[in-house]
Coordinates of C-alpha atoms (C1' of nucleotides) in Angstrom, one line a residue:
Chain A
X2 CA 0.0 0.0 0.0
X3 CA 0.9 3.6 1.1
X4 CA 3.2 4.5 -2.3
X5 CA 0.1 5.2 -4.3
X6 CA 0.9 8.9 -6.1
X7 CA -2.5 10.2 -6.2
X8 CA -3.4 9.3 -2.4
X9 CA -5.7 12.1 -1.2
X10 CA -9.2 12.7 0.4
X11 CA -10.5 13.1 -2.7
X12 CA -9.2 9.5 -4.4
X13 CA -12.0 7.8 -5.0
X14 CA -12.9 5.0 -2.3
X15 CA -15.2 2.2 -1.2
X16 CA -17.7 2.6 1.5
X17 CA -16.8 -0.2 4.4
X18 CA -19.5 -1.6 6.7
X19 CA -20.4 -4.3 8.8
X20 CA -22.9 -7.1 8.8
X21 CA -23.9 -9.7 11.6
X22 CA -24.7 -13.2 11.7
X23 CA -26.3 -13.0 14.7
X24 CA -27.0 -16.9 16.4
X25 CA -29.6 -17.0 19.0
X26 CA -30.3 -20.4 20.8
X27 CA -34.4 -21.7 22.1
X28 CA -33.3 -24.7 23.7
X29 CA -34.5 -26.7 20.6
X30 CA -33.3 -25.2 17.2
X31 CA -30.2 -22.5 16.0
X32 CA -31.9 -19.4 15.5
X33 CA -30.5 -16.1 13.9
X34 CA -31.3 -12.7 14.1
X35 CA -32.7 -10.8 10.7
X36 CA -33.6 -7.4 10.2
X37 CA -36.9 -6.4 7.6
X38 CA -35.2 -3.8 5.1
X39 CA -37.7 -0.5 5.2
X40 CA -36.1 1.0 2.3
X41 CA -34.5 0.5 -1.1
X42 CA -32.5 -1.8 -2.2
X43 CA -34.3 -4.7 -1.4
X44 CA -37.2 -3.2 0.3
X45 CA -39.0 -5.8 2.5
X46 CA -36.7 -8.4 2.5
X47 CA -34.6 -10.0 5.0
X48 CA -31.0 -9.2 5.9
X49 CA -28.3 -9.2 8.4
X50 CA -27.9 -6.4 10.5
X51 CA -25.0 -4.1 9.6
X52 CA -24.4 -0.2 8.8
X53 CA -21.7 2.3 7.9
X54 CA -18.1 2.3 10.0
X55 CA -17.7 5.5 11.1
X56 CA -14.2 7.2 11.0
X57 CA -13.6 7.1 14.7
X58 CA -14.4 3.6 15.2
X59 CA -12.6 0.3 14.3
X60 CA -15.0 -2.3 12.7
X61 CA -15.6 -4.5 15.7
X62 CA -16.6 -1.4 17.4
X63 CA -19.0 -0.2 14.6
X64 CA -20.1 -4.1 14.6
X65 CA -21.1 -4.0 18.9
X66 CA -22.8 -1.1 18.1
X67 CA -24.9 -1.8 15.7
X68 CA -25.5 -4.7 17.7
X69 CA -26.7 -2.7 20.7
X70 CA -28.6 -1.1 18.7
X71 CA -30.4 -3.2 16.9
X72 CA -30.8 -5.8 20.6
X73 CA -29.8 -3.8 23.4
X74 CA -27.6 -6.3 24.3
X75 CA -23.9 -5.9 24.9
X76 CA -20.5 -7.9 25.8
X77 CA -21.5 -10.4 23.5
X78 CA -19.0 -13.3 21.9
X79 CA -18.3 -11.8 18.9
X80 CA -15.5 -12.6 16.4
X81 CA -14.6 -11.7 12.9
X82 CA -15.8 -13.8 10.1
X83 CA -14.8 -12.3 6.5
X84 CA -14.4 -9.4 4.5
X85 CA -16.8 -9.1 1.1
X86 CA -15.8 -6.7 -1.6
X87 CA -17.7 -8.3 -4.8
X88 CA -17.7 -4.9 -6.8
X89 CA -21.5 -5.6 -7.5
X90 CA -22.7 -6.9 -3.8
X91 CA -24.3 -3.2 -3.0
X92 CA -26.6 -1.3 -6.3
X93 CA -26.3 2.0 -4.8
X94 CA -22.1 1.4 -5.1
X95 CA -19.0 0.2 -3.9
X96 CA -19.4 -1.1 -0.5
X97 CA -16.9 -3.2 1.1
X98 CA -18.5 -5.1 4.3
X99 CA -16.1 -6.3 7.5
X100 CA -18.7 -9.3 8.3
X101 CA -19.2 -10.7 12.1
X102 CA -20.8 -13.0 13.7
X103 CA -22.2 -12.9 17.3
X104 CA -23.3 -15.7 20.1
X105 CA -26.4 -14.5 22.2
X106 CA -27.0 -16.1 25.5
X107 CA -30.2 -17.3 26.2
X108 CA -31.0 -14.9 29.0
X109 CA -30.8 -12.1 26.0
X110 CA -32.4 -14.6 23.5
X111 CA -36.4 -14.2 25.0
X112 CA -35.6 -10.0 25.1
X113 CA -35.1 -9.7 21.7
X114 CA -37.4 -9.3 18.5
X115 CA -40.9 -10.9 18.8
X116 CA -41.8 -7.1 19.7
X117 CA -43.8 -5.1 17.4
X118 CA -42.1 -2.0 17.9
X119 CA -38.6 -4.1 16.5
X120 CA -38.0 -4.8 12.7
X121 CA -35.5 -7.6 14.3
X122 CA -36.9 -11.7 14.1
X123 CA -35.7 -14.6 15.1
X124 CA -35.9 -17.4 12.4
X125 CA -34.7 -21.1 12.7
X126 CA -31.2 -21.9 11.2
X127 CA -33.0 -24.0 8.6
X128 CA -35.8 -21.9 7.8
X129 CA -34.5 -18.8 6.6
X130 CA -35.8 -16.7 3.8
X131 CA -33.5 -15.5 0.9
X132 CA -31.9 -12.0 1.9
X133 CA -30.9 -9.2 0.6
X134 CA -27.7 -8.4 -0.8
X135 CA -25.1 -11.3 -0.6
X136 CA -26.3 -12.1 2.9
X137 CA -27.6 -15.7 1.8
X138 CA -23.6 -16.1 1.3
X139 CA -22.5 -14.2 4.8
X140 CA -24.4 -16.2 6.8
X141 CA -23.3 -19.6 4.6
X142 CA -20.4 -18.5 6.0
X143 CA -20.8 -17.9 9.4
X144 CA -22.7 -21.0 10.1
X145 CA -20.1 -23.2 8.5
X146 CA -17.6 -21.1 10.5
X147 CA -19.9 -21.8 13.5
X148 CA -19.8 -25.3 12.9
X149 CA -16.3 -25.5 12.3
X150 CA -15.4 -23.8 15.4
X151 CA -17.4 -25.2 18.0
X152 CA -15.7 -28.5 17.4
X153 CA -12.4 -27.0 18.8
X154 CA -13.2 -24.0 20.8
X155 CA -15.8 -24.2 23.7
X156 CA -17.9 -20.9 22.5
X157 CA -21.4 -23.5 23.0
X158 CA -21.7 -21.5 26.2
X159 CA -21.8 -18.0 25.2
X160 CA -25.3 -19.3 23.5
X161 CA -26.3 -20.8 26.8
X162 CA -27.7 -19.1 30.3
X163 CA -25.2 -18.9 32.8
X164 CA -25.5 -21.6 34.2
X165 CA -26.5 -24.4 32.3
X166 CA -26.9 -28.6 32.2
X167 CA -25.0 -30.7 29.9
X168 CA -28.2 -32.3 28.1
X169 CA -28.5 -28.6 27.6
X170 CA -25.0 -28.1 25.3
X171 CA -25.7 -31.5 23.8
X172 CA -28.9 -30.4 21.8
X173 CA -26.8 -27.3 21.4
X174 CA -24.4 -29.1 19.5
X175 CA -26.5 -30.9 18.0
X176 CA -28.2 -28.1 16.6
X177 CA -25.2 -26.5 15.3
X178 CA -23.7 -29.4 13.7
X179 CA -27.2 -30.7 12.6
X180 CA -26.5 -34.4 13.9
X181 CA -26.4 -36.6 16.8
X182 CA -24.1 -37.5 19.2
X183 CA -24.3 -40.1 21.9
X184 CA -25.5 -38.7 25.1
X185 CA -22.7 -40.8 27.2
X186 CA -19.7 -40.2 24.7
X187 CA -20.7 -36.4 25.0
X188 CA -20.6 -36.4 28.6
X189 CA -16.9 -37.9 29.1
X190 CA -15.9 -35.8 26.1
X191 CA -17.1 -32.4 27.7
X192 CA -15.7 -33.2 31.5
X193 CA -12.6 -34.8 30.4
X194 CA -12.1 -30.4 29.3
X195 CA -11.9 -30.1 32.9
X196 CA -14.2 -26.6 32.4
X197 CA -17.1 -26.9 33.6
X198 CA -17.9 -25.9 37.4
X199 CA -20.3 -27.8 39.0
X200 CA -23.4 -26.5 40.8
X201 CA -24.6 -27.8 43.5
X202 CA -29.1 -27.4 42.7
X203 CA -30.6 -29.4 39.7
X204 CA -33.0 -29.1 37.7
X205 CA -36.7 -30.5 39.3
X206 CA -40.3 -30.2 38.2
X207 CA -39.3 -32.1 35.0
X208 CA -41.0 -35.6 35.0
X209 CA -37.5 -37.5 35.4
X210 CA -34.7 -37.0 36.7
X211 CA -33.2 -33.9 36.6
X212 CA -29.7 -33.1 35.5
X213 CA -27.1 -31.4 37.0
X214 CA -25.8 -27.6 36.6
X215 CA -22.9 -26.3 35.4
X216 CA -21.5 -23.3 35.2
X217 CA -18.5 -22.4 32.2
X218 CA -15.0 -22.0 34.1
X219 CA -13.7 -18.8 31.9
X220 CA -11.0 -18.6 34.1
X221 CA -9.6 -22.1 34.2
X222 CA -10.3 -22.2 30.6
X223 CA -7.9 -19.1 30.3
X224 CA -5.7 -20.9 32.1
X225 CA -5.6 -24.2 30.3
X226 CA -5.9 -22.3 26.7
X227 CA -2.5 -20.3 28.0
X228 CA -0.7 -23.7 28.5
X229 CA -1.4 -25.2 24.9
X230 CA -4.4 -27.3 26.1
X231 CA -6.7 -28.6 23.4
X232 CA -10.0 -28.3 23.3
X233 CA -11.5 -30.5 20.8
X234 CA -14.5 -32.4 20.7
Chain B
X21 CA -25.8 -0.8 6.8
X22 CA -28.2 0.8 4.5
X23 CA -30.2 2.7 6.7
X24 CA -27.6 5.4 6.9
X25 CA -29.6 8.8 6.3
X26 CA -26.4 10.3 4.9
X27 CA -25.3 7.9 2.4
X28 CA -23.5 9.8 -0.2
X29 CA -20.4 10.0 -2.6
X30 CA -19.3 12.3 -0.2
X31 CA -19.4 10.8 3.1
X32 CA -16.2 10.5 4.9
X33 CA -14.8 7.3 4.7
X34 CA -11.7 4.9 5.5
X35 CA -9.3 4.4 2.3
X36 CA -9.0 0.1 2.2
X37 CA -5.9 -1.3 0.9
X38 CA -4.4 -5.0 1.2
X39 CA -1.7 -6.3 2.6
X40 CA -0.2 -9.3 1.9
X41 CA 2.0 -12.1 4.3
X42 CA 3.6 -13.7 1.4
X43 CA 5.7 -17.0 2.6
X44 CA 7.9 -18.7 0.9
X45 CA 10.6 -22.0 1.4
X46 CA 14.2 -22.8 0.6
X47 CA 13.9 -26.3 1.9
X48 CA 15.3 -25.6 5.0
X49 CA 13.5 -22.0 6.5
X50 CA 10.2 -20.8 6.3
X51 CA 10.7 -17.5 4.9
X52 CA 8.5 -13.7 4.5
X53 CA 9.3 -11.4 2.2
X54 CA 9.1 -7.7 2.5
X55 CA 9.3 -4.5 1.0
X56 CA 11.5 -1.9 1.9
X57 CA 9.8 1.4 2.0
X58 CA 11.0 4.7 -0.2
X59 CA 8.7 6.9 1.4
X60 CA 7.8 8.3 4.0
X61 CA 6.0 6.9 6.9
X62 CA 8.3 4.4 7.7
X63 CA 11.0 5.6 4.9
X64 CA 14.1 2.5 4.8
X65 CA 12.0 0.5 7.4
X66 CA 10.2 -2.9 5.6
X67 CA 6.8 -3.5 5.5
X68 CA 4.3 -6.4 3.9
X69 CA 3.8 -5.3 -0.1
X70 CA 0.3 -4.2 -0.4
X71 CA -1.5 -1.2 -2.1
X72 CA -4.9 0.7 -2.4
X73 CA -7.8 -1.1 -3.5
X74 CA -9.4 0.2 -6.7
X75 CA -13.1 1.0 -7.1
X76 CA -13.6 -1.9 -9.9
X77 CA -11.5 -4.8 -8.2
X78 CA -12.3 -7.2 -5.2
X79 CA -9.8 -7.2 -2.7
X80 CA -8.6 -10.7 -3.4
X81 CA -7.8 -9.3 -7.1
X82 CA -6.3 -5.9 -5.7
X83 CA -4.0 -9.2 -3.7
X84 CA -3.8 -11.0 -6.3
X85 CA -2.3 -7.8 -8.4
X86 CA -0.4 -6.3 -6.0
X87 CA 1.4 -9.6 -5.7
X88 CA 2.1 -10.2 -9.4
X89 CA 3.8 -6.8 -9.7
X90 CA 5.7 -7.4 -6.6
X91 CA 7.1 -10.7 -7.5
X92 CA 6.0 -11.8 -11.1
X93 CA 4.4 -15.1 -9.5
X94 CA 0.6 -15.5 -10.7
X95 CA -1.4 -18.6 -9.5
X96 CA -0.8 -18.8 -6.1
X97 CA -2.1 -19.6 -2.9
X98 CA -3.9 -17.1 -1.6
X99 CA -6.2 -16.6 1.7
X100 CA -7.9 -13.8 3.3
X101 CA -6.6 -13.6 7.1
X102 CA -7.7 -10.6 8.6
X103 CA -9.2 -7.3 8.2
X104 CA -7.3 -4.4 10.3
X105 CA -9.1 -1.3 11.3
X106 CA -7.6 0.7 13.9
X107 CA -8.4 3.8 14.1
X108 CA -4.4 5.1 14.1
X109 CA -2.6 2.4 12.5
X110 CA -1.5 5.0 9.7
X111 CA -0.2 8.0 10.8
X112 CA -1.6 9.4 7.3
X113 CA -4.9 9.1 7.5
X114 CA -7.8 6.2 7.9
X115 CA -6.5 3.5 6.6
X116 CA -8.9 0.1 6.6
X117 CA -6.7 -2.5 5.1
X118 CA -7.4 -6.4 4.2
X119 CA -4.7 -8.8 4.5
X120 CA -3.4 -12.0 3.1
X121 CA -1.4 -14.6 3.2
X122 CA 0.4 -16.5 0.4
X123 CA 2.1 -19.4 -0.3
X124 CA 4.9 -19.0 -3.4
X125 CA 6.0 -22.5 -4.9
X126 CA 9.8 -23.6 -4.4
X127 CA 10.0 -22.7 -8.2
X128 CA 9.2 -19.2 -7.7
X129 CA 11.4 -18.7 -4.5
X130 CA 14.5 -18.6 -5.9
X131 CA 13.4 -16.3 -9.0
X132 CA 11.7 -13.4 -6.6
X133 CA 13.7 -10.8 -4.4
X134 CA 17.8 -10.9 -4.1
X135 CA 18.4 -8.5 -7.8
X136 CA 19.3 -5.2 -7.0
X137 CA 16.4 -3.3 -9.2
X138 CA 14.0 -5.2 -6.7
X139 CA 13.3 -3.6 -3.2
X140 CA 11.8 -6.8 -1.8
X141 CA 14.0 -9.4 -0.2
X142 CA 13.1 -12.9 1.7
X143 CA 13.5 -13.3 5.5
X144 CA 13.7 -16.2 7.1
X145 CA 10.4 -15.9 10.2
X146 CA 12.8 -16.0 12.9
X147 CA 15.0 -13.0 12.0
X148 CA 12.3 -10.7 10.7
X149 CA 12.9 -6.8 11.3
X150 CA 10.7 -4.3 12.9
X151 CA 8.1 -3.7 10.8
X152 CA 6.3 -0.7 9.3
X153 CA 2.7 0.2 10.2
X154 CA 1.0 -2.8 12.6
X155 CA 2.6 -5.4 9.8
X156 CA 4.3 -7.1 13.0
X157 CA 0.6 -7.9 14.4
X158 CA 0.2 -8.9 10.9
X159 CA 2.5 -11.1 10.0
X160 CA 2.1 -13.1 13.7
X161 CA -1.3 -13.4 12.5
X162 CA -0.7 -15.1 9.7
X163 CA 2.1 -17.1 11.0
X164 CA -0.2 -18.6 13.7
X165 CA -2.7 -19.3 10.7
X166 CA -0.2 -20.8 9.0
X167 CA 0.6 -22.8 11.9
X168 CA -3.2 -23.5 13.0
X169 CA -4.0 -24.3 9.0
X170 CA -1.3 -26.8 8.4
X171 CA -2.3 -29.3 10.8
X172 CA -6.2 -29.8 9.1
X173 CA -5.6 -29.1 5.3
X174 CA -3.2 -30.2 2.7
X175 CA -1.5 -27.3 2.1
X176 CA 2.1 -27.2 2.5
X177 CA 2.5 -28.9 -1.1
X178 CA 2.1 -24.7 -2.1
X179 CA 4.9 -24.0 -0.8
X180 CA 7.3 -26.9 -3.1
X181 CA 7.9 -27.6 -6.0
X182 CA 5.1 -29.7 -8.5
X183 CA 7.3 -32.6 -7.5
X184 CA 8.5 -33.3 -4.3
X185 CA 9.5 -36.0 -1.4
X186 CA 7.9 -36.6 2.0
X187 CA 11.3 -36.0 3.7
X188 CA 10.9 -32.4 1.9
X189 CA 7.4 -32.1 3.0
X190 CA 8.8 -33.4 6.3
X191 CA 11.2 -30.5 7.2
X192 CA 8.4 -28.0 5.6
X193 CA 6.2 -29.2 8.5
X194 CA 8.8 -28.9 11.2
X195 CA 10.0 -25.5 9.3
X196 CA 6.7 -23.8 10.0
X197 CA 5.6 -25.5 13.1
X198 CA 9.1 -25.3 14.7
X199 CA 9.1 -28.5 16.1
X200 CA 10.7 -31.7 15.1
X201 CA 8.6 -34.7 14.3
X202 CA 9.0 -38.8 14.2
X203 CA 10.2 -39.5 10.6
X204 CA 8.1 -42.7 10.3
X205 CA 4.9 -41.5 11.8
X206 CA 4.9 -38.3 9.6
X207 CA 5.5 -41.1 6.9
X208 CA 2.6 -42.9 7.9
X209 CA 0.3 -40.2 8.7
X210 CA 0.9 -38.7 5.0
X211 CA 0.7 -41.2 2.9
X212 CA -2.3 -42.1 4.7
X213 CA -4.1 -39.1 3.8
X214 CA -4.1 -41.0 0.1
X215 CA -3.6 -37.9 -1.6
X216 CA 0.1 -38.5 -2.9
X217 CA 0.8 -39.6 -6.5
X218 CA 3.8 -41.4 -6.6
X219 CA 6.3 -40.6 -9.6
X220 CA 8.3 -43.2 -10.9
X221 CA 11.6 -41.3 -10.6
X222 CA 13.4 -41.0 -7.4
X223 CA 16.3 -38.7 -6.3
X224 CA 20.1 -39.5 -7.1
X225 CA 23.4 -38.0 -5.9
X226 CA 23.3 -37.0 -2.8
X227 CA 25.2 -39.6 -1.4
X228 CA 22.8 -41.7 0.5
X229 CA 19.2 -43.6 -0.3
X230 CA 17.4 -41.1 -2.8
X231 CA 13.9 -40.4 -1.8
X232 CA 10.8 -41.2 -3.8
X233 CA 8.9 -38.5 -5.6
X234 CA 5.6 -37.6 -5.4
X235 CA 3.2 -35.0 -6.7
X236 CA 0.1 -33.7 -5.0
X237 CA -3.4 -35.5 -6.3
X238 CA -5.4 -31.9 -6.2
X239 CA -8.4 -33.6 -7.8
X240 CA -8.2 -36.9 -5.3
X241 CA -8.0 -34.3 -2.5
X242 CA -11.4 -32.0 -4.1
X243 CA -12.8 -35.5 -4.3
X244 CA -12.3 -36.4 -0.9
X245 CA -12.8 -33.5 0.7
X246 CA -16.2 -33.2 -1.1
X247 CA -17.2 -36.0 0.4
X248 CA -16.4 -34.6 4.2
X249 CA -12.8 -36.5 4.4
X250 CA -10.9 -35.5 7.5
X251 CA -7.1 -34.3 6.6
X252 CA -5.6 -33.7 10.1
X253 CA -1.8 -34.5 10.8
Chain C
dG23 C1' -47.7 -46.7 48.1
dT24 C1' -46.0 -49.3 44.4
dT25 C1' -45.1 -49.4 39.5
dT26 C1' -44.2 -47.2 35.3
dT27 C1' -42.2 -43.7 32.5
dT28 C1' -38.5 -40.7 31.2
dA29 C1' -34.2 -38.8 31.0
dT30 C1' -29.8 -38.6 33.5
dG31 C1' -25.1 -40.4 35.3
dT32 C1' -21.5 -44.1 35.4
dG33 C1' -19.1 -48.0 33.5
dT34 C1' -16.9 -51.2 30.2
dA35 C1' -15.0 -53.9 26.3
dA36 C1' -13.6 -53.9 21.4
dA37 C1' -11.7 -51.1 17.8
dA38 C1' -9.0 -47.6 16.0
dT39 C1' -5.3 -44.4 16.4
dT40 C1' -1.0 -42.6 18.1
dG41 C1' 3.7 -42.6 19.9
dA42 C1' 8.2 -44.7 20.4
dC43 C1' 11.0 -47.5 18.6
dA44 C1' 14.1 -51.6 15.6
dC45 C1' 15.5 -53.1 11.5
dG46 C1' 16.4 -53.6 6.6
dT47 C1' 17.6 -50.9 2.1
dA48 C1' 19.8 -48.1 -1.4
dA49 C1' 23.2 -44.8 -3.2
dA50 C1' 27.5 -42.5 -2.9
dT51 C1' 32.1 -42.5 -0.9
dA52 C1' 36.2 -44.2 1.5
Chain D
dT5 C1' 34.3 -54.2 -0.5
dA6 C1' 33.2 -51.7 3.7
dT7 C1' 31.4 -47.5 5.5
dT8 C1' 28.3 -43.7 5.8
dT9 C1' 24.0 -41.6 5.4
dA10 C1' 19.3 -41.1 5.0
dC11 C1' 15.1 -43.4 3.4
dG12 C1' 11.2 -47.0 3.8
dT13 C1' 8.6 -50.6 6.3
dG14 C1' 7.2 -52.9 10.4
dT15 C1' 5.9 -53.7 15.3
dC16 C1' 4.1 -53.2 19.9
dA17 C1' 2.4 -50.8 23.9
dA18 C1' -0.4 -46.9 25.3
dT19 C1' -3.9 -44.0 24.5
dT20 C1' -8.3 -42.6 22.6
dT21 C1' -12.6 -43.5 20.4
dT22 C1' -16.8 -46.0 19.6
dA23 C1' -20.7 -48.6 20.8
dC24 C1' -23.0 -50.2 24.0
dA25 C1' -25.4 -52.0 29.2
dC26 C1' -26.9 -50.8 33.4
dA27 C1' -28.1 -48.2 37.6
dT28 C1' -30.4 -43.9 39.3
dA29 C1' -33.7 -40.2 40.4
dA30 C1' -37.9 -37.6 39.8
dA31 C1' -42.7 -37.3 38.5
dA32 C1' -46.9 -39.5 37.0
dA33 C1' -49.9 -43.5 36.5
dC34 C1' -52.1 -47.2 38.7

DNA sequence: GTTTTTATGTGTAAAATTGACACGTAAATA
DNA sequence: TATTTACGTGTCAATTTTACACATAAAAAC
């Protein structure tokens, strides 16, 4: 870069953005979080949350707030995914977009959307509408990234309450991945990451026996992560 | 994004360049080149080549071009690592910029850097300068990709030549990892992967056993990999 | 109050993989 | 012809994974 003669605030430029794959968790199915378009392009579709990066802010902080705007909620997970510069992915003009994608915890999950007052809905991994722009391929993205990650970074909790049972991440990882795992495999898998805190209450008023609570160590995970440990599953 | 009330021409917005973490391999060091600067900022100091990405180009192609007139090489390797934003990481301005890494075949090694009318030059990763802008942060990026990437996908063939031997491919492993592995088991563990075409030919004079030759099966490994095949070493 | 239902936690044996080696081989040189 | 050097194959113990059986606890049915 930087040896370009004609560099100047006039050179002409790309806009830059952000967009959010947003993954919300019911208990039961991978949800994520889209926004109705009220204007043109695409009026009245579907599409990822996102907006303009302003010059003061770096593009993770333009991507949290556009998150808190759009949910309210902060200190989410959220990571980078990929940056899409297709020359044609925007018909107003060149618009470069920094694309993330965020975990919501359950807590959060019930607080957001559903509301008439918000344009924001939740819809099921596997039901989702075509969207506008090249959002279809974002969130391609971000759930395959999503999938690949979970399988060697324990990020299943930031989808989770606080505290949490391991039935509970199963069917989270089983909704993620889209398969299933054996129930007693899991569990020695998921201890054996030495990670989890134990609770001492469990779960009643369920018709069987209820499981026990957890809680996700950060710290010792921290810990362990700092030493090399390997957290694959 | 969209919504922005004052979308215009003449919004203020972040220039976006590339940069690229271009690696390369003498058989025995992993090496990076770099780009000594002319100009000011960061006159004499080196940086990662990279350059200003123009209004009708995808940043992969402004990669892509900036890397063929740094180095003559076309058809190579080339991933998107990690999109930079801070808010002062150019003391010129707003800078937004993309980067890459590459992988330059054996073939091309020798031919790029080392002529006096070129300003770039190969270093080998563990006696790299201080670099210009945040390439440091940069390049440890994309080392630690490197690092992360070899271990799960086939792609230290990228960085030798169209024909090769696993004793080669052996010290490119322990190159870029920096550690030393079991000769046999790496043996094992490669050929296992079933994407190794053997060539009749094998190497003579250099005073020992030759080795036998091999070429990478890109098709068997789109095949299997298409079909969900696992390629971790 | 005993049995049934449902989902949870623990255990175990066979199979597959990994890690740490010994040994035999081929090409050039002494 | 013997020696040196590095390459290729093989083996066995240790570990990990996979596929299960069984015991347990809480609520509901009988």
């Amino acid at each position: 870069m930087e040896d370009k003669k004609n560099y100047c605030y006039e050179y002409p430029r790309p806009s830059v953005t952000t967009d959010c794959a947003i993954f919300g968790f019911d208990g039961i199915d991978l949800h994520i979080l889209l926004i109705e378009r009220g204007i043109e392009p695409f009026k009245g579709q579907w599409a990822l949350p996102g907006g303009f990066v302003e010059m003061d802010e770096t593009t993770e902080e333009c991507a949290r707030r556009e998150l808190a705007e759009e949910t309210g909620v902060k200190d989410v997970f959220l990571e980078q995914l990929f940056t899409f510069s297709d020359v044609k992915r925007d018909p107003r003009g060149r618009v470069i977009t920094v694309s993330y994608f965020a975990l919501i915890k359950s807590t959060d999950f019930k607080l957001i959307g559903g509301d008439d007052a918000s344009d924001a809905l939740w819809f099921p991994i596997n039901e989702v509408p075509s969207l506008a722009f090249d959002h279809d391929r974002i969130l391609r993205v971000a759930h395959d990234r999503l999938k690949g990650k979970i399988k060697y970074e324990p990020i299943g909790f930031e989808l989770l309450e606080e505290v949490f049972t391991i039935p509970q991440l199963q069917r989270l990882y089983e909704a993620i991945l889209g398969i299933q795992v054996d129930r007693r495999n899991f569990n020695r898998k998921i201890t054996s990451l030495d990670i989890l805190e134990p609770i001492e209450d469990k779960i009643e008023g369920v018709g069987h026996k209820g499981a026990r609570q957890f809680r996700f160590d950060k710290e010792r995970y921290q810990a362990l992560k700092s030493r090399g440990f390997n957290f694959e599953i």
